[in-house]
Tab-separated table of C-alpha atoms in Angstrom:
chain	number	residue	atom	x	y	z
A	746	UNK	CA	129.100	141.639	201.795
A	747	UNK	CA	126.356	144.137	200.833
A	748	UNK	CA	124.558	145.559	203.857
A	749	UNK	CA	121.371	145.793	201.784
A	750	UNK	CA	121.232	141.988	201.799
A	751	UNK	CA	120.573	142.270	205.543
A	752	UNK	CA	117.706	144.731	205.266
A	753	UNK	CA	119.438	148.100	205.006
A	754	UNK	CA	117.279	150.614	203.135
A	755	UNK	CA	119.726	153.454	202.496
A	756	UNK	CA	117.069	156.161	202.204
A	757	UNK	CA	118.603	158.448	204.851
A	758	UNK	CA	115.513	158.151	207.071
A	759	UNK	CA	115.190	154.504	208.073
A	760	UNK	CA	117.530	153.511	210.896
A	761	UNK	CA	119.858	150.946	209.323
A	762	UNK	CA	121.905	150.100	212.425
A	763	UNK	CA	120.303	146.623	212.854
A	764	UNK	CA	121.206	145.703	209.275
A	765	UNK	CA	124.838	146.708	209.811
A	766	UNK	CA	125.021	144.661	212.998
A	767	UNK	CA	123.467	141.647	211.260
A	768	UNK	CA	125.994	141.890	208.426
A	769	UNK	CA	128.905	142.181	210.862
A	770	UNK	CA	127.635	139.215	212.906
A	771	UNK	CA	127.335	137.074	209.766
A	772	UNK	CA	131.081	137.417	209.191
A	773	UNK	CA	132.030	135.924	212.557
A	774	UNK	CA	134.388	134.431	213.476
A	775	UNK	CA	136.711	134.931	210.509
A	776	UNK	CA	135.596	138.488	209.685
A	777	UNK	CA	135.500	140.351	206.403
A	778	UNK	CA	134.211	143.542	204.829
A	779	UNK	CA	130.699	145.019	205.055
A	780	UNK	CA	129.918	147.239	202.079
A	781	UNK	CA	127.603	150.246	201.882
A	782	UNK	CA	126.657	150.944	198.264
A	783	UNK	CA	124.584	153.629	196.541
A	784	UNK	CA	122.540	155.338	199.232
A	785	UNK	CA	122.427	157.243	202.490
A	786	UNK	CA	122.458	154.955	205.497
A	787	UNK	CA	121.218	156.348	208.812
A	788	UNK	CA	123.119	154.702	211.672
A	789	UNK	CA	123.961	155.097	215.361
A	790	UNK	CA	126.448	153.178	217.488
A	791	UNK	CA	127.497	150.606	214.921
A	792	UNK	CA	129.896	148.259	216.738
A	793	UNK	CA	132.741	146.856	214.677
A	794	UNK	CA	134.055	143.389	215.449
A	795	UNK	CA	137.546	141.942	215.241
A	796	UNK	CA	138.714	141.377	211.642
A	797	UNK	CA	135.853	143.518	210.309
A	798	UNK	CA	135.937	146.590	208.081
A	799	UNK	CA	133.254	148.940	206.795
A	800	UNK	CA	133.664	149.819	203.127
A	801	UNK	CA	131.806	152.937	201.959
A	802	UNK	CA	131.384	153.114	198.183
A	803	UNK	CA	131.898	156.434	196.413
A	804	UNK	CA	128.134	156.900	195.941
A	805	UNK	CA	127.297	156.025	199.556
A	806	UNK	CA	127.180	158.075	202.756
A	807	UNK	CA	126.769	156.898	206.324
A	808	UNK	CA	124.653	159.444	208.205
A	809	UNK	CA	125.093	159.668	211.958
A	810	UNK	CA	121.749	159.873	213.706
A	811	UNK	CA	120.984	163.043	215.643
A	812	UNK	CA	118.277	161.268	217.694
A	813	UNK	CA	119.404	160.412	221.222
A	814	UNK	CA	117.089	157.388	221.483
A	815	UNK	CA	118.917	155.717	218.586
A	816	UNK	CA	122.026	155.305	220.758
A	817	UNK	CA	121.826	152.441	223.297
A	818	UNK	CA	123.046	153.482	226.733
A	819	UNK	CA	125.388	151.391	228.860
A	820	UNK	CA	125.840	152.963	232.285
A	821	UNK	CA	129.297	151.392	232.603
A	822	UNK	CA	130.530	153.651	229.768
A	823	UNK	CA	130.796	157.464	229.641
A	824	UNK	CA	128.776	159.436	227.114
A	825	UNK	CA	131.852	159.707	224.905
A	826	UNK	CA	131.692	155.937	224.348
A	827	UNK	CA	127.914	155.503	224.189
A	828	UNK	CA	127.344	158.314	221.716
A	829	UNK	CA	129.508	157.294	218.773
A	830	UNK	CA	128.280	156.746	215.234
A	831	UNK	CA	130.814	153.948	214.625
A	832	UNK	CA	132.940	152.430	217.354
A	833	UNK	CA	135.263	149.565	218.147
A	834	UNK	CA	135.730	148.437	221.746
A	835	UNK	CA	138.536	145.960	222.328
A	836	UNK	CA	138.761	144.924	218.674
A	837	UNK	CA	141.725	143.839	216.543
A	838	UNK	CA	142.244	144.372	212.823
A	839	UNK	CA	139.294	146.645	212.059
A	840	UNK	CA	138.518	149.969	210.445
A	841	UNK	CA	136.735	152.039	207.816
A	842	UNK	CA	137.578	152.274	204.126
A	843	UNK	CA	136.562	154.759	201.432
A	844	UNK	CA	136.119	156.396	199.008
A	845	UNK	CA	132.673	157.243	200.412
A	846	UNK	CA	131.776	159.427	203.386
A	847	UNK	CA	130.485	159.381	206.935
A	848	UNK	CA	128.611	162.535	207.951
A	849	UNK	CA	127.737	163.381	211.535
A	850	UNK	CA	125.168	165.995	210.439
A	851	UNK	CA	126.432	168.503	212.993
A	852	UNK	CA	124.577	171.522	211.655
A	853	UNK	CA	121.270	169.748	212.278
A	854	UNK	CA	122.223	169.821	215.981
A	855	UNK	CA	122.681	173.589	216.155
A	856	UNK	CA	120.722	175.207	218.983
A	857	UNK	CA	121.757	178.732	217.998
A	858	UNK	CA	124.476	180.956	216.630
A	859	UNK	CA	126.613	183.679	218.241
A	860	UNK	CA	127.431	186.303	215.590
A	861	UNK	CA	129.867	188.122	217.894
A	862	UNK	CA	132.129	185.045	217.928
A	863	UNK	CA	131.063	183.626	214.550
A	864	UNK	CA	130.312	180.371	216.348
A	865	UNK	CA	127.419	177.915	216.449
A	866	UNK	CA	125.894	176.892	219.780
A	867	UNK	CA	125.395	173.092	219.690
A	868	UNK	CA	122.621	171.096	221.294
A	869	UNK	CA	123.603	168.995	224.295
A	870	UNK	CA	121.814	165.856	225.419
A	871	UNK	CA	121.883	166.732	229.113
A	872	UNK	CA	118.333	165.808	230.131
A	873	UNK	CA	116.725	162.608	231.375
A	874	UNK	CA	117.203	159.728	231.537
A	875	UNK	CA	121.028	160.038	231.605
A	876	UNK	CA	121.596	163.649	232.755
A	877	UNK	CA	124.898	163.821	230.933
A	878	UNK	CA	127.460	166.466	231.856
A	879	UNK	CA	129.919	167.633	229.227
A	880	UNK	CA	129.557	168.243	225.516
A	881	UNK	CA	126.983	165.430	225.357
A	882	UNK	CA	126.523	164.821	221.648
A	883	UNK	CA	127.767	162.117	219.263
A	884	UNK	CA	131.309	161.599	218.083
A	885	UNK	CA	131.833	160.124	214.636
A	886	UNK	CA	134.392	157.324	215.117
A	887	UNK	CA	135.657	155.974	218.464
A	888	UNK	CA	138.099	153.135	219.116
A	889	UNK	CA	139.067	152.070	222.655
A	890	UNK	CA	141.562	149.387	223.757
A	891	UNK	CA	141.928	148.254	220.163
A	892	UNK	CA	144.838	147.228	217.927
A	893	UNK	CA	145.730	147.150	214.224
A	894	UNK	CA	143.275	149.799	213.076
A	895	UNK	CA	143.008	151.298	209.596
A	896	UNK	CA	141.141	154.311	208.239
A	897	UNK	CA	141.841	154.700	204.531
A	898	UNK	CA	140.474	156.751	201.671
A	899	UNK	CA	137.215	157.964	203.213
A	900	UNK	CA	135.780	161.362	204.106
A	901	UNK	CA	134.601	162.136	207.645
A	902	UNK	CA	132.307	165.154	207.640
A	903	UNK	CA	130.534	167.430	210.115
A	904	UNK	CA	130.922	165.520	213.358
A	905	UNK	CA	128.887	167.035	216.235
A	906	UNK	CA	131.812	166.366	218.598
A	907	UNK	CA	135.305	164.920	218.037
A	908	UNK	CA	135.566	163.332	214.612
A	909	UNK	CA	137.899	160.470	215.545
A	910	UNK	CA	139.075	159.348	218.986
A	911	UNK	CA	141.645	156.599	219.521
A	912	UNK	CA	141.937	155.832	223.253
A	913	UNK	CA	144.477	153.293	224.539
A	914	UNK	CA	144.982	151.839	221.058
A	915	UNK	CA	148.057	150.400	219.380
A	916	UNK	CA	149.098	150.158	215.731
A	917	UNK	CA	146.812	152.751	214.161
A	918	UNK	CA	147.033	153.881	210.525
A	919	UNK	CA	145.198	156.793	208.902
A	920	UNK	CA	146.032	157.255	205.227
A	921	UNK	CA	144.398	159.497	202.615
A	922	UNK	CA	141.607	160.476	204.999
A	923	UNK	CA	139.732	163.733	204.459
A	924	UNK	CA	138.161	165.321	207.556
A	925	UNK	CA	135.948	168.393	207.321
A	926	UNK	CA	134.076	170.129	210.116
A	927	UNK	CA	132.326	173.472	209.954
A	928	UNK	CA	134.885	176.066	211.127
A	929	UNK	CA	132.191	177.718	213.251
A	930	UNK	CA	131.432	174.533	215.230
A	931	UNK	CA	133.111	174.134	218.664
A	932	UNK	CA	134.795	170.955	219.870
A	933	UNK	CA	134.740	169.192	216.499
A	934	UNK	CA	138.390	168.063	216.709
A	935	UNK	CA	139.615	166.150	213.678
A	936	UNK	CA	141.909	163.417	215.020
A	937	UNK	CA	142.382	162.801	218.759
A	938	UNK	CA	145.141	160.310	219.559
A	939	UNK	CA	144.842	159.581	223.272
A	940	UNK	CA	147.194	157.358	225.310
A	941	UNK	CA	147.901	155.379	222.147
A	942	UNK	CA	151.086	153.979	220.636
A	943	UNK	CA	152.489	153.225	217.178
A	944	UNK	CA	150.304	155.648	215.237
A	945	UNK	CA	150.926	156.779	211.658
A	946	UNK	CA	148.893	159.568	210.017
A	947	UNK	CA	149.867	160.271	206.405
A	948	UNK	CA	148.669	162.010	203.237
A	949	UNK	CA	145.512	163.264	204.932
A	950	UNK	CA	143.771	166.629	205.162
A	951	UNK	CA	141.955	167.944	208.224
A	952	UNK	CA	139.992	171.202	208.466
A	953	UNK	CA	137.927	171.833	211.609
A	954	UNK	CA	136.810	174.546	213.982
A	955	UNK	CA	138.521	173.032	217.004
A	956	UNK	CA	141.939	171.336	217.099
A	957	UNK	CA	142.681	169.546	213.831
A	958	UNK	CA	145.120	166.943	215.200
A	959	UNK	CA	145.371	166.541	218.967
A	960	UNK	CA	147.784	164.288	220.865
A	961	UNK	CA	146.926	163.733	224.529
A	962	UNK	CA	146.731	161.240	227.378
A	963	UNK	CA	144.104	160.067	229.838
A	964	UNK	CA	144.890	159.181	233.458
A	965	UNK	CA	145.379	155.458	233.931
A	966	UNK	CA	145.351	154.711	230.196
A	967	UNK	CA	149.100	154.779	229.688
A	968	UNK	CA	151.464	156.975	227.703
A	969	UNK	CA	151.298	158.252	224.160
A	970	UNK	CA	154.347	157.035	222.263
A	971	UNK	CA	155.697	156.615	218.731
A	972	UNK	CA	153.353	158.834	216.724
A	973	UNK	CA	154.180	160.151	213.253
A	974	UNK	CA	152.197	162.732	211.290
A	975	UNK	CA	153.554	163.317	207.789
A	976	UNK	CA	152.558	164.754	204.410
A	977	UNK	CA	149.330	166.294	205.720
A	978	UNK	CA	147.428	169.564	205.302
A	979	UNK	CA	145.579	170.939	208.325
A	980	UNK	CA	143.494	173.964	209.291
A	981	UNK	CA	141.809	175.000	212.538
A	982	UNK	CA	140.277	177.971	214.315
A	983	UNK	CA	142.020	176.610	217.397
A	984	UNK	CA	145.333	174.727	217.119
A	985	UNK	CA	146.319	172.913	213.949
A	986	UNK	CA	148.516	170.293	215.670
A	987	UNK	CA	148.439	170.215	219.464
A	988	UNK	CA	149.916	168.301	222.377
A	989	UNK	CA	147.495	168.381	225.335
A	990	UNK	CA	145.880	169.927	227.177
A	991	UNK	CA	145.170	166.617	228.938
A	992	UNK	CA	148.638	165.321	229.868
A	993	UNK	CA	148.396	163.174	233.026
A	994	UNK	CA	150.594	160.528	231.331
A	995	UNK	CA	153.786	160.977	229.282
A	996	UNK	CA	153.842	161.898	225.574
A	997	UNK	CA	157.044	161.039	223.717
A	998	UNK	CA	158.681	159.909	220.482
A	999	UNK	CA	156.556	162.076	218.204
A	1000	UNK	CA	157.556	163.167	214.724
A	1001	UNK	CA	155.761	165.849	212.677
A	1002	UNK	CA	157.120	166.199	209.149
A	1003	UNK	CA	156.084	167.822	205.857
A	1004	UNK	CA	152.924	169.452	207.172
A	1005	UNK	CA	151.113	172.428	205.677
A	1006	UNK	CA	149.112	174.500	208.161
A	1007	UNK	CA	146.627	176.902	206.598
A	1008	UNK	CA	144.437	179.704	207.940
A	1009	UNK	CA	144.725	178.584	211.579
A	1010	UNK	CA	144.478	180.420	214.881
A	1011	UNK	CA	147.538	178.604	216.154
A	1012	UNK	CA	150.056	176.412	214.323
A	1013	UNK	CA	152.038	173.914	216.428
A	1014	UNK	CA	150.984	173.921	220.079
A	1015	UNK	CA	152.255	172.314	223.285
A	1016	UNK	CA	149.678	172.701	226.059
A	1017	UNK	CA	150.935	170.823	229.123
A	1018	UNK	CA	148.534	171.262	232.024
A	1019	UNK	CA	148.811	167.994	233.963
A	1020	UNK	CA	151.656	166.021	235.559
A	1021	UNK	CA	152.827	164.126	232.466
A	1022	UNK	CA	155.607	165.570	230.307
A	1023	UNK	CA	156.050	165.947	226.549
A	1024	UNK	CA	159.511	165.046	225.309
A	1025	UNK	CA	161.575	163.656	222.450
A	1026	UNK	CA	159.663	165.422	219.691
A	1027	UNK	CA	160.903	166.393	216.224
A	1028	UNK	CA	159.024	168.926	214.074
A	1029	UNK	CA	160.522	169.377	210.622
A	1030	UNK	CA	159.552	170.785	207.237
A	1031	UNK	CA	156.411	172.675	208.256
A	1032	UNK	CA	154.744	175.519	206.364
A	1033	UNK	CA	152.492	177.660	208.554
A	1034	UNK	CA	150.007	180.449	207.952
A	1035	UNK	CA	148.165	181.659	211.052
A	1036	UNK	CA	145.764	184.485	211.784
A	1037	UNK	CA	143.625	185.726	214.653
A	1038	UNK	CA	140.009	184.681	215.177
A	1039	UNK	CA	137.412	185.875	217.733
A	1040	UNK	CA	138.494	185.231	221.348
A	1041	UNK	CA	136.042	182.378	221.965
A	1042	UNK	CA	138.626	180.297	220.111
A	1043	UNK	CA	141.810	179.762	222.130
A	1044	UNK	CA	144.826	181.293	220.466
A	1045	UNK	CA	146.417	184.548	219.362
A	1046	UNK	CA	147.694	183.862	215.866
A	1047	UNK	CA	150.941	182.170	216.990
A	1048	UNK	CA	152.796	179.913	214.576
A	1049	UNK	CA	154.402	178.161	217.577
A	1050	UNK	CA	153.041	178.021	221.112
A	1051	UNK	CA	154.754	176.061	223.894
A	1052	UNK	CA	153.278	176.430	227.381
A	1053	UNK	CA	153.589	174.308	230.493
A	1054	UNK	CA	151.726	175.653	233.482
A	1055	UNK	CA	149.388	174.596	236.225
A	1056	UNK	CA	145.761	174.073	235.302
A	1057	UNK	CA	144.780	175.162	238.810
A	1058	UNK	CA	146.762	176.220	241.899
A	1059	UNK	CA	148.490	173.266	243.512
A	1060	UNK	CA	148.063	170.991	240.477
A	1061	UNK	CA	151.611	170.456	239.175
A	1062	UNK	CA	152.294	170.454	235.458
A	1063	UNK	CA	154.818	168.355	233.610
A	1064	UNK	CA	157.628	169.615	231.403
A	1065	UNK	CA	158.391	170.064	227.726
A	1066	UNK	CA	161.944	169.009	226.877
A	1067	UNK	CA	164.140	167.461	224.204
A	1068	UNK	CA	162.156	169.096	221.406
A	1069	UNK	CA	163.637	170.086	218.048
A	1070	UNK	CA	161.788	172.338	215.591
A	1071	UNK	CA	163.535	173.004	212.307
A	1072	UNK	CA	163.009	174.018	208.683
A	1073	UNK	CA	159.810	175.971	209.322
A	1074	UNK	CA	158.406	178.771	207.172
A	1075	UNK	CA	155.687	180.850	208.819
A	1076	UNK	CA	153.468	183.775	207.839
A	1077	UNK	CA	151.664	184.821	210.992
A	1078	UNK	CA	149.915	187.559	212.914
A	1079	UNK	CA	151.882	186.595	216.021
A	1080	UNK	CA	155.222	185.002	216.780
A	1081	UNK	CA	156.346	182.126	218.976
A	1082	UNK	CA	155.512	181.921	222.681
A	1083	UNK	CA	157.497	179.577	224.938
A	1084	UNK	CA	156.412	179.966	228.547
A	1085	UNK	CA	156.416	178.178	231.882
A	1086	UNK	CA	153.805	180.730	232.833
A	1087	UNK	CA	153.713	180.567	236.620
A	1088	UNK	CA	157.476	180.227	236.857
A	1089	UNK	CA	157.543	177.812	239.784
A	1090	UNK	CA	160.150	175.759	237.897
A	1091	UNK	CA	161.624	175.692	234.365
A	1092	UNK	CA	158.981	173.443	232.847
A	1093	UNK	CA	160.388	174.129	229.359
A	1094	UNK	CA	164.007	173.183	228.669
A	1095	UNK	CA	166.335	171.670	226.083
A	1096	UNK	CA	164.542	173.131	223.075
A	1097	UNK	CA	166.165	173.710	219.673
A	1098	UNK	CA	164.739	176.165	217.129
A	1099	UNK	CA	166.627	175.941	213.850
A	1100	UNK	CA	166.154	177.386	210.361
A	1101	UNK	CA	162.856	179.108	211.080
A	1102	UNK	CA	161.830	181.880	208.686
A	1103	UNK	CA	159.044	183.978	210.230
A	1104	UNK	CA	157.169	186.813	208.530
A	1105	UNK	CA	154.829	188.827	210.752
A	1106	UNK	CA	152.000	190.833	209.205
A	1107	UNK	CA	148.506	191.948	210.187
A	1108	UNK	CA	145.788	190.224	208.172
A	1109	UNK	CA	142.637	190.613	210.307
A	1110	UNK	CA	140.927	192.780	212.910
A	1111	UNK	CA	139.499	189.950	215.003
A	1112	UNK	CA	141.543	190.368	218.204
A	1113	UNK	CA	144.090	192.579	219.887
A	1114	UNK	CA	147.639	191.224	220.286
A	1115	UNK	CA	147.926	189.097	223.402
A	1116	UNK	CA	149.549	186.139	225.079
A	1117	UNK	CA	146.883	183.478	225.526
A	1118	UNK	CA	147.684	180.929	228.256
A	1119	UNK	CA	144.324	179.143	228.404
A	1120	UNK	CA	143.513	176.861	230.133
A	1121	UNK	CA	145.066	177.909	233.433
A	1122	UNK	CA	144.160	180.020	236.417
A	1123	UNK	CA	143.870	183.791	236.053
A	1124	UNK	CA	145.041	185.750	234.258
A	1125	UNK	CA	144.523	183.535	231.229
A	1126	UNK	CA	144.938	186.187	228.536
A	1127	UNK	CA	147.425	189.061	228.809
A	1128	UNK	CA	147.548	191.975	226.390
A	1129	UNK	CA	151.045	192.216	224.957
A	1130	UNK	CA	152.988	193.554	222.029
A	1131	UNK	CA	153.777	191.149	219.226
A	1132	UNK	CA	157.178	189.458	219.421
A	1133	UNK	CA	158.947	187.261	216.936
A	1134	UNK	CA	160.058	184.918	219.723
A	1135	UNK	CA	159.007	185.381	223.366
A	1136	UNK	CA	160.650	183.222	226.057
A	1137	UNK	CA	159.382	183.153	229.635
A	1138	UNK	CA	160.828	180.924	232.384
A	1139	UNK	CA	162.668	178.616	229.951
A	1140	UNK	CA	166.115	177.022	230.131
A	1141	UNK	CA	168.633	175.718	227.605
A	1142	UNK	CA	166.921	176.986	224.470
A	1143	UNK	CA	169.023	177.072	221.285
A	1144	UNK	CA	168.015	179.441	218.466
A	1145	UNK	CA	170.031	178.910	215.306
A	1146	UNK	CA	169.605	180.241	211.775
A	1147	UNK	CA	166.249	181.910	212.431
A	1148	UNK	CA	164.901	185.154	210.945
A	1149	UNK	CA	161.998	187.496	211.688
A	1150	UNK	CA	160.574	189.981	209.183
A	1151	UNK	CA	157.938	192.567	210.104
A	1152	UNK	CA	155.713	193.691	207.245
A	1153	UNK	CA	153.165	196.468	206.828
A	1154	UNK	CA	151.826	198.094	209.976
A	1155	UNK	CA	153.208	195.587	212.489
């Protein structure tokens, strides 16, 4: 099904959303595939239907609109749902297929640039008629309450906010997906898996300014469970692969295997700040290279960062337990931090660190050595000497077959 047969122009200027919706509607009820061929198609809030896929040809690009009026507003949804270039709400058997690209055109939404932090300042749609609070700009791909989803073979580029968000979904597959966001752009996470189950991410590459792959939960949306990330390459000025910080529900049965982390501010991160716990996690066969970036980006060059602490006084945090990390090679500007920061209870316990080969060396001059606990209540960042492994308020931690080498002027 060629979307041009339904009036799409593909000149990058004409809004082609109505043509996409007409093509999708024509496939009902059995479904099928809508193809975008040879052109640049300007779209906003394209709603996928059950049994429907978008196919982007290798000479086609879907361009996310940067015009607020192009996104219909439903007051029953938050901005994160209304402002999505492509979305699926309560759909089954749907997705996006490559080898073409979807671009969110983030740099066209820059309001300024901060040279001291090497960071763009994005526009935010906070004015009338909706008076949004938050990041308030479009996400690229959003699925909510959906099942049997597939993203395969396409490139997702320059999203103004999170690139992909899967909320309360089940049976999700991402394979051979390439995600690129400008490293100077805040909050352009690559893949956010949120209160979802049975998720497989394989043979993909993600390079973003904010977290590359983020596993989290949302209150009332259920746990995150049975997630595998394997054979991927990731890079981030924040955390390459992160659990949290939103953890009101449980996160469990996660496997990270054969992952290469490049040029990141933080490698593997556990950031438990709400009442749900993270447990039954295996991290194996990971190659890490981390460095420090300006302090606007959370992190301190750690290859491994495990923290469980209260977001605010009186708001209890969950625990991190039954976690095994093994067969890891790391070249980093900082070591591993495992901390139940406020020490009110041993939030971190039953952790195994095995066959970890860490080399510490100074590569940059961006920041002074520190322990970065953000987000939590003060003090969030503490100046500290660099350690290979630093344990604070932990219990039942096994360290076996690990080595630390200091090079140069460390």
